[in-house]
Amino acid sequence: MKIETVDFFYLAMPEITTAADGSQDALVVRVAAGGHVGWGECEAAPLPSIAAFVCPMSHGACQPVRNSVLGQRLDGQQDIIRIAAQIEYDSMDLLQATHTWSGIEMALWDLLGKARGEPVWKLLGYDRSCRKTPYASQLFGDTPQETLERGRRSRADGFRAVKFGWGPIGRGALNVDVDHLVAAREGLGADGILLVDVGQIFGEDVERASERLPALEAARATWLEEPFAASAYSEYAALAARSTVKMAGGEGAHNFHMARNLIDFGGIGYVQIDCGRIGGIGPAKRVADHARAKGVTYVNHTFTSNLALSASLQPYAGVAEATLCEFPVALQPLAVELTANHIERDGNGEITAPEAPGLGVEIDQAALDRYRVDIEISVGGRTLFSSRAGGDPGKAGMTAMDVAS
Amino acid sequence: MKIETVDFFYLAMPEITTAADGSQDALVVRVAAGGHVGWGECEAAPLPSIAAFVCPMSHGACQPVRNSVLGQRLDGQQDIIRIAAQIEYDSMDLLQATHTWSGIEMALWDLLGKARGEPVWKLLGYDRSCRKTPYASQLFGDTPQETLERGRRSRADGFRAVKFGWGPIGRGALNVDVDHLVAAREGLGADGILLVDVGQIFGEDVERASERLPALEAARATWLEEPFAASAYSEYAALAARSTVKMAGGEGAHNFHMARNLIDFGGIGYVQIDCGRIGGIGPAKRVADHARAKGVTYVNHTFTSNLALSASLQPYAGVAEATLCEFPVALQPLAVELTANHIERDGNGEITAPEAPGLGVEIDQAALDRYRVDIEISVGGRTLFSSRAGGDPGKAGMTAMDVAS
């Protein structure tokens, strides 16, 4: 097969707020090759990511992503790995390139799986898709009482594991954070799995983060997620050395090495990979393999649609001992409506990566039109990207190939 | 002062080739505050970098750079550090943001220096600007004979230190590389300083890189630059442990931590920072301080205009023991013409960061017009960026503030 087209769909809710909710917009990618179609999703700022696909070349090591993708052979997974290596080299100086490529890479796996009639996890070498315990991923409440109620509601909704993130934690006095952690544990009950995400709030301040450790330990948190900036490995390691609560991180990794470094130098216990940022499913699988070898537990990072959720489950679908998975429970309508089918919990409250070919998630074409944001980019008088393609919903997203070649 | 406007100027040569020559285009930034103007340059793909400034917000941690910059107070360097921290947090998930910010940050230092009547290196705490030995930065020849001649020519042109980069090295058989290294040493003569840059060609293949060590040692190379992918710290450390030639790297660092990690975990002997990528002059100065503490030598990375060269010299201008500096000798006309004055070698063939206020480099407004590339970006029917501002060269680059607010 030959990669014929790569189309981007920029979707957004009518109002975007400053909440730490990644489902308020989406950048969906459609790839066509050999009569098959694959879908992927970048967990990335849509406009700069599209720009990284269509921009003019700056020099040999700063080429647009399209130069490494359009027209390429796609006969097997070795082709995906080959194209990834070409982008890593030819787009070395184009920082946004890996976020753009992440969604395309997912779509290539989806397409390949559909062409072969196999789920992506089977292409990755797993013989089964193991059950995972989904954790309800939500924000801390504005008050401890609200946090407590959110915990109770999640348990009532059948979630044994709950992650509280962002919100007020780390922004004010220690006792506020302590109150939220006590409330979270109370809301979950004694047997709930409590996960805490502070979204890099401590920057590189190990002392401030350390002050929260006794409360985290008392609340029996399973992990403390992203205490520091994504590449502050020494700070991660320093805090891990002081803590019985394990550190978690990795969503900021935009290549395999960054995630490996966080494991090797940051002393984390859980590595959290977003396939929509790290360069797709291939490098995420490498991280899963490295994590196993190092006794670190792999977890997906997903805060967008079920298309991204399915992609994020594939790299560790067959790793039985990695039982937790992130499962966003408060998605915006666009992220819910984007997929025609959804990954649902079974009777035990567990989920698995789909058995259907590819990523096993169907796109709802009507949702692409309903939430679509029109974009036009022209450089030197030449239109490089235009989403105004008339009434055909299948052509709502267009690329350079359609318009400019 | 208040930051009133941030304008971008996308410049390009009429023809862009795949040569590893970063001076074929440029993204120049002009900032105005309190009646003063400052200039900076992103070492980055122009279109995605502009998109990262003007794009709609995706969520609270994926905000466009403009949200953290326009309208901010600028009364001293603590304001630059404060804005940088805000971008790091509010644009955490916008990968390209740091490349965009790098040029703005430079412009803020330039502006602050001009407002105070002091060179930037003095604002950074240095009491003098030390002389540096510029190395002629150029590509390997296509043949060893051409490499030899380029070395001779650089010596004849007064350069005691010469860096050869990219080209055929690492792409083919070992003996080809050996021949080029022998030729490079022969071209430079026994007392020349030979630096070798292989531009990540070995990816993560320590064995292939190791095969070149005897020839590098025989040629008495001072450093081997970027043997591996920018974040492959373990591979850097493994090769460093086998080599008497020191490793150099760091141009791929897009924040302070990445450069610190390459020092702490990669075992490099020289850290090379591009102020147009790492987030500007502030984080580069932090790297220079960390390098000194660790016995690692700081070097600028610069392959564009003399505006970028001046910026890149500031962070280690006062570090007497760091004597080498990168000095591009084959710039494209746009990069030469962009600045009205140039940083010239003195009678000893050495250079210093300018004594004039700010970055000490004047922009030639006519060059901005001569090489300007028109861009228009619209999202949802709203123009977010337009460079078609009519005949006023001073308005050739426009931002969201001008057009859309």
PDB file of C-alpha atoms in Angstrom, chain B residues 132-316:
ATOM      1  CA  LYS B 132      36.278  33.914  22.682  1.00  0.00           C
ATOM      2  CA  THR B 133      38.029  31.946  19.963  1.00  0.00           C
ATOM      3  CA  PRO B 134      35.479  31.616  17.161  1.00  0.00           C
ATOM      4  CA  TYR B 135      35.383  28.340  15.361  1.00  0.00           C
ATOM      5  CA  ALA B 136      34.441  28.328  11.728  1.00  0.00           C
ATOM      6  CA  SER B 137      31.324  26.216  11.574  1.00  0.00           C
ATOM      7  CA  GLN B 138      30.917  24.475   8.253  1.00  0.00           C
ATOM      8  CA  LEU B 139      29.837  21.247   6.618  1.00  0.00           C
ATOM      9  CA  PHE B 140      32.176  18.388   5.739  1.00  0.00           C
ATOM     10  CA  GLY B 141      33.048  18.276   2.055  1.00  0.00           C
ATOM     11  CA  ASP B 142      31.485  15.698  -0.227  1.00  0.00           C
ATOM     12  CA  THR B 143      34.943  14.162  -0.641  1.00  0.00           C
ATOM     13  CA  PRO B 144      37.905  14.000   1.769  1.00  0.00           C
ATOM     14  CA  GLN B 145      39.844  16.245  -0.609  1.00  0.00           C
ATOM     15  CA  GLU B 146      37.106  18.860  -0.341  1.00  0.00           C
ATOM     16  CA  THR B 147      37.141  18.549   3.462  1.00  0.00           C
ATOM     17  CA  LEU B 148      40.913  19.097   3.424  1.00  0.00           C
ATOM     18  CA  GLU B 149      40.558  22.177   1.249  1.00  0.00           C
ATOM     19  CA  ARG B 150      37.832  23.611   3.455  1.00  0.00           C
ATOM     20  CA  GLY B 151      40.117  23.169   6.444  1.00  0.00           C
ATOM     21  CA  ARG B 152      42.991  24.930   4.679  1.00  0.00           C
ATOM     22  CA  ARG B 153      40.731  27.730   3.564  1.00  0.00           C
ATOM     23  CA  SER B 154      39.468  28.298   7.111  1.00  0.00           C
ATOM     24  CA  ARG B 155      43.027  28.465   8.440  1.00  0.00           C
ATOM     25  CA  ALA B 156      43.988  30.864   5.646  1.00  0.00           C
ATOM     26  CA  ASP B 157      40.956  32.907   6.628  1.00  0.00           C
ATOM     27  CA  GLY B 158      42.385  33.255  10.124  1.00  0.00           C
ATOM     28  CA  PHE B 159      40.446  30.597  12.014  1.00  0.00           C
ATOM     29  CA  ARG B 160      42.460  28.543  14.469  1.00  0.00           C
ATOM     30  CA  ALA B 161      39.444  26.394  15.332  1.00  0.00           C
ATOM     31  CA  VAL B 162      37.206  24.726  12.782  1.00  0.00           C
ATOM     32  CA  LYS B 163      34.147  22.562  13.100  1.00  0.00           C
ATOM     33  CA  PHE B 164      33.170  20.112  10.407  1.00  0.00           C
ATOM     34  CA  GLY B 165      29.653  18.794  10.513  1.00  0.00           C
ATOM     35  CA  TRP B 166      27.067  16.550   8.932  1.00  0.00           C
ATOM     36  CA  GLY B 167      27.629  15.699   5.256  1.00  0.00           C
ATOM     37  CA  PRO B 168      28.718  12.133   4.547  1.00  0.00           C
ATOM     38  CA  ILE B 169      29.883  11.211   8.061  1.00  0.00           C
ATOM     39  CA  GLY B 170      28.156   8.168   9.559  1.00  0.00           C
ATOM     40  CA  ARG B 171      26.121   7.518   6.424  1.00  0.00           C
ATOM     41  CA  GLY B 172      28.394   4.959   4.828  1.00  0.00           C
ATOM     42  CA  ALA B 173      31.462   2.819   5.424  1.00  0.00           C
ATOM     43  CA  LEU B 174      33.867   3.444   8.289  1.00  0.00           C
ATOM     44  CA  ASN B 175      36.837   4.072   5.990  1.00  0.00           C
ATOM     45  CA  VAL B 176      35.061   7.005   4.323  1.00  0.00           C
ATOM     46  CA  ASP B 177      34.667   8.676   7.710  1.00  0.00           C
ATOM     47  CA  VAL B 178      38.284   7.888   8.613  1.00  0.00           C
ATOM     48  CA  ASP B 179      39.463   9.504   5.377  1.00  0.00           C
ATOM     49  CA  HIS B 180      37.457  12.666   6.118  1.00  0.00           C
ATOM     50  CA  LEU B 181      38.872  12.896   9.658  1.00  0.00           C
ATOM     51  CA  VAL B 182      42.443  12.459   8.409  1.00  0.00           C
ATOM     52  CA  ALA B 183      41.769  15.094   5.744  1.00  0.00           C
ATOM     53  CA  ALA B 184      40.268  17.497   8.255  1.00  0.00           C
ATOM     54  CA  ARG B 185      43.336  17.288  10.488  1.00  0.00           C
ATOM     55  CA  GLU B 186      45.658  17.661   7.515  1.00  0.00           C
ATOM     56  CA  GLY B 187      43.723  20.703   6.318  1.00  0.00           C
ATOM     57  CA  LEU B 188      43.907  22.369   9.734  1.00  0.00           C
ATOM     58  CA  GLY B 189      47.565  21.620  10.366  1.00  0.00           C
ATOM     59  CA  ALA B 190      48.999  20.244  13.588  1.00  0.00           C
ATOM     60  CA  ASP B 191      48.022  23.180  15.801  1.00  0.00           C
ATOM     61  CA  GLY B 192      44.442  23.701  14.601  1.00  0.00           C
ATOM     62  CA  ILE B 193      41.522  22.959  16.909  1.00  0.00           C
ATOM     63  CA  LEU B 194      39.380  20.290  15.245  1.00  0.00           C
ATOM     64  CA  LEU B 195      35.736  19.871  16.232  1.00  0.00           C
ATOM     65  CA  VAL B 196      33.463  17.222  14.740  1.00  0.00           C
ATOM     66  CA  ASP B 197      29.657  17.311  14.546  1.00  0.00           C
ATOM     67  CA  VAL B 198      27.792  14.242  13.330  1.00  0.00           C
ATOM     68  CA  GLY B 199      24.251  15.578  13.814  1.00  0.00           C
ATOM     69  CA  GLN B 200      22.629  12.612  15.617  1.00  0.00           C
ATOM     70  CA  ILE B 201      23.501  10.295  12.728  1.00  0.00           C
ATOM     71  CA  PHE B 202      24.046   7.251  14.991  1.00  0.00           C
ATOM     72  CA  GLY B 203      20.594   7.526  16.602  1.00  0.00           C
ATOM     73  CA  GLU B 204      21.172   5.197  19.551  1.00  0.00           C
ATOM     74  CA  ASP B 205      23.762   2.870  18.022  1.00  0.00           C
ATOM     75  CA  VAL B 206      26.713   3.062  20.404  1.00  0.00           C
ATOM     76  CA  GLU B 207      28.675   0.376  18.526  1.00  0.00           C
ATOM     77  CA  ARG B 208      28.638   2.189  15.176  1.00  0.00           C
ATOM     78  CA  ALA B 209      29.644   5.419  16.880  1.00  0.00           C
ATOM     79  CA  SER B 210      32.429   3.616  18.790  1.00  0.00           C
ATOM     80  CA  GLU B 211      34.001   2.392  15.569  1.00  0.00           C
ATOM     81  CA  ARG B 212      34.830   6.028  14.754  1.00  0.00           C
ATOM     82  CA  LEU B 213      36.588   6.703  18.077  1.00  0.00           C
ATOM     83  CA  PRO B 214      40.118   5.595  17.055  1.00  0.00           C
ATOM     84  CA  ALA B 215      40.050   7.902  14.021  1.00  0.00           C
ATOM     85  CA  LEU B 216      38.692  10.778  16.118  1.00  0.00           C
ATOM     86  CA  GLU B 217      41.422  10.221  18.674  1.00  0.00           C
ATOM     87  CA  ALA B 218      44.108   9.933  15.976  1.00  0.00           C
ATOM     88  CA  ALA B 219      42.886  13.194  14.426  1.00  0.00           C
ATOM     89  CA  ARG B 220      42.985  14.761  17.914  1.00  0.00           C
ATOM     90  CA  ALA B 221      39.401  16.017  17.727  1.00  0.00           C
ATOM     91  CA  THR B 222      38.529  18.220  20.697  1.00  0.00           C
ATOM     92  CA  TRP B 223      34.959  16.968  20.739  1.00  0.00           C
ATOM     93  CA  LEU B 224      32.497  14.685  19.032  1.00  0.00           C
ATOM     94  CA  GLU B 225      29.189  16.529  18.782  1.00  0.00           C
ATOM     95  CA  GLU B 226      25.710  14.973  18.824  1.00  0.00           C
ATOM     96  CA  PRO B 227      26.547  11.350  18.116  1.00  0.00           C
ATOM     97  CA  PHE B 228      23.026  10.368  19.228  1.00  0.00           C
ATOM     98  CA  ALA B 229      19.432  11.554  19.548  1.00  0.00           C
ATOM     99  CA  ALA B 230      19.206  14.567  21.852  1.00  0.00           C
ATOM    100  CA  SER B 231      17.672  12.706  24.825  1.00  0.00           C
ATOM    101  CA  ALA B 232      19.637   9.439  24.494  1.00  0.00           C
ATOM    102  CA  TYR B 233      21.644  10.196  27.664  1.00  0.00           C
ATOM    103  CA  SER B 234      22.606   6.594  28.365  1.00  0.00           C
ATOM    104  CA  GLU B 235      24.131   6.248  24.914  1.00  0.00           C
ATOM    105  CA  TYR B 236      26.056   9.510  25.375  1.00  0.00           C
ATOM    106  CA  ALA B 237      27.382   8.245  28.698  1.00  0.00           C
ATOM    107  CA  ALA B 238      28.317   4.843  27.258  1.00  0.00           C
ATOM    108  CA  LEU B 239      30.307   6.395  24.423  1.00  0.00           C
ATOM    109  CA  ALA B 240      31.937   8.970  26.697  1.00  0.00           C
ATOM    110  CA  ALA B 241      33.146   6.164  28.947  1.00  0.00           C
ATOM    111  CA  ARG B 242      34.984   4.562  26.007  1.00  0.00           C
ATOM    112  CA  SER B 243      36.473   7.738  24.558  1.00  0.00           C
ATOM    113  CA  THR B 244      39.307  10.141  25.251  1.00  0.00           C
ATOM    114  CA  VAL B 245      37.606  12.587  22.869  1.00  0.00           C
ATOM    115  CA  LYS B 246      34.970  14.457  24.857  1.00  0.00           C
ATOM    116  CA  MET B 247      31.317  14.408  23.887  1.00  0.00           C
ATOM    117  CA  ALA B 248      29.450  17.612  23.045  1.00  0.00           C
ATOM    118  CA  GLY B 249      25.707  18.189  22.802  1.00  0.00           C
ATOM    119  CA  GLY B 250      22.767  20.210  23.991  1.00  0.00           C
ATOM    120  CA  GLU B 251      21.427  22.124  21.002  1.00  0.00           C
ATOM    121  CA  GLY B 252      18.282  20.001  21.132  1.00  0.00           C
ATOM    122  CA  ALA B 253      17.532  21.037  24.727  1.00  0.00           C
ATOM    123  CA  HIS B 254      14.308  23.012  24.822  1.00  0.00           C
ATOM    124  CA  ASN B 255      14.436  23.736  28.534  1.00  0.00           C
ATOM    125  CA  PHE B 256      17.033  24.067  31.298  1.00  0.00           C
ATOM    126  CA  HIS B 257      16.411  20.576  32.651  1.00  0.00           C
ATOM    127  CA  MET B 258      17.190  18.831  29.369  1.00  0.00           C
ATOM    128  CA  ALA B 259      20.613  20.493  29.199  1.00  0.00           C
ATOM    129  CA  ARG B 260      21.260  19.777  32.877  1.00  0.00           C
ATOM    130  CA  ASN B 261      20.337  16.132  32.317  1.00  0.00           C
ATOM    131  CA  LEU B 262      22.757  15.826  29.411  1.00  0.00           C
ATOM    132  CA  ILE B 263      25.493  17.113  31.733  1.00  0.00           C
ATOM    133  CA  ASP B 264      24.478  15.044  34.768  1.00  0.00           C
ATOM    134  CA  PHE B 265      23.506  11.792  33.032  1.00  0.00           C
ATOM    135  CA  GLY B 266      25.102  12.002  29.576  1.00  0.00           C
ATOM    136  CA  GLY B 267      28.696  12.562  30.650  1.00  0.00           C
ATOM    137  CA  ILE B 268      29.354  15.292  28.087  1.00  0.00           C
ATOM    138  CA  GLY B 269      32.418  17.552  28.284  1.00  0.00           C
ATOM    139  CA  TYR B 270      30.925  20.464  26.320  1.00  0.00           C
ATOM    140  CA  VAL B 271      27.362  21.727  26.536  1.00  0.00           C
ATOM    141  CA  GLN B 272      26.115  23.616  23.497  1.00  0.00           C
ATOM    142  CA  ILE B 273      23.095  25.822  23.973  1.00  0.00           C
ATOM    143  CA  ASP B 274      20.991  27.526  21.341  1.00  0.00           C
ATOM    144  CA  CYS B 275      19.246  30.505  22.954  1.00  0.00           C
ATOM    145  CA  GLY B 276      16.747  30.401  20.106  1.00  0.00           C
ATOM    146  CA  ARG B 277      15.455  27.030  21.269  1.00  0.00           C
ATOM    147  CA  ILE B 278      16.060  26.576  25.002  1.00  0.00           C
ATOM    148  CA  GLY B 279      13.704  29.375  26.000  1.00  0.00           C
ATOM    149  CA  GLY B 280      16.104  32.274  25.528  1.00  0.00           C
ATOM    150  CA  ILE B 281      18.968  33.785  27.481  1.00  0.00           C
ATOM    151  CA  GLY B 282      17.680  33.177  31.023  1.00  0.00           C
ATOM    152  CA  PRO B 283      17.673  29.349  30.993  1.00  0.00           C
ATOM    153  CA  ALA B 284      20.924  29.384  28.983  1.00  0.00           C
ATOM    154  CA  LYS B 285      22.579  31.354  31.811  1.00  0.00           C
ATOM    155  CA  ARG B 286      21.345  28.715  34.270  1.00  0.00           C
ATOM    156  CA  VAL B 287      22.988  26.042  32.097  1.00  0.00           C
ATOM    157  CA  ALA B 288      26.239  28.038  32.050  1.00  0.00           C
ATOM    158  CA  ASP B 289      26.183  28.186  35.868  1.00  0.00           C
ATOM    159  CA  HIS B 290      25.440  24.470  36.174  1.00  0.00           C
ATOM    160  CA  ALA B 291      28.159  23.600  33.652  1.00  0.00           C
ATOM    161  CA  ARG B 292      30.766  25.554  35.628  1.00  0.00           C
ATOM    162  CA  ALA B 293      29.763  23.783  38.821  1.00  0.00           C
ATOM    163  CA  LYS B 294      30.142  20.426  37.079  1.00  0.00           C
ATOM    164  CA  GLY B 295      33.411  21.162  35.275  1.00  0.00           C
ATOM    165  CA  VAL B 296      31.734  21.095  31.876  1.00  0.00           C
ATOM    166  CA  THR B 297      32.564  23.736  29.254  1.00  0.00           C
ATOM    167  CA  TYR B 298      29.753  25.908  27.900  1.00  0.00           C
ATOM    168  CA  VAL B 299      29.633  26.732  24.178  1.00  0.00           C
ATOM    169  CA  ASN B 300      27.029  28.622  22.186  1.00  0.00           C
ATOM    170  CA  HIS B 301      25.120  26.916  19.383  1.00  0.00           C
ATOM    171  CA  THR B 302      24.367  29.359  16.567  1.00  0.00           C
ATOM    172  CA  PHE B 303      23.771  28.795  12.906  1.00  0.00           C
ATOM    173  CA  THR B 304      21.799  31.891  11.995  1.00  0.00           C
ATOM    174  CA  SER B 305      22.232  35.690  12.091  1.00  0.00           C
ATOM    175  CA  ASN B 306      24.521  37.883  14.215  1.00  0.00           C
ATOM    176  CA  LEU B 307      21.468  38.821  16.290  1.00  0.00           C
ATOM    177  CA  ALA B 308      21.261  35.176  17.370  1.00  0.00           C
ATOM    178  CA  LEU B 309      25.046  35.077  17.702  1.00  0.00           C
ATOM    179  CA  SER B 310      25.077  38.002  20.110  1.00  0.00           C
ATOM    180  CA  ALA B 311      22.233  36.484  22.131  1.00  0.00           C
ATOM    181  CA  SER B 312      24.068  33.161  22.278  1.00  0.00           C
ATOM    182  CA  LEU B 313      27.261  34.778  23.591  1.00  0.00           C
ATOM    183  CA  GLN B 314      25.568  36.597  26.502  1.00  0.00           C
ATOM    184  CA  PRO B 315      24.979  33.630  28.856  1.00  0.00           C
ATOM    185  CA  TYR B 316      28.712  32.833  29.100  1.00  0.00           C
TER     186      TYR B 316
END
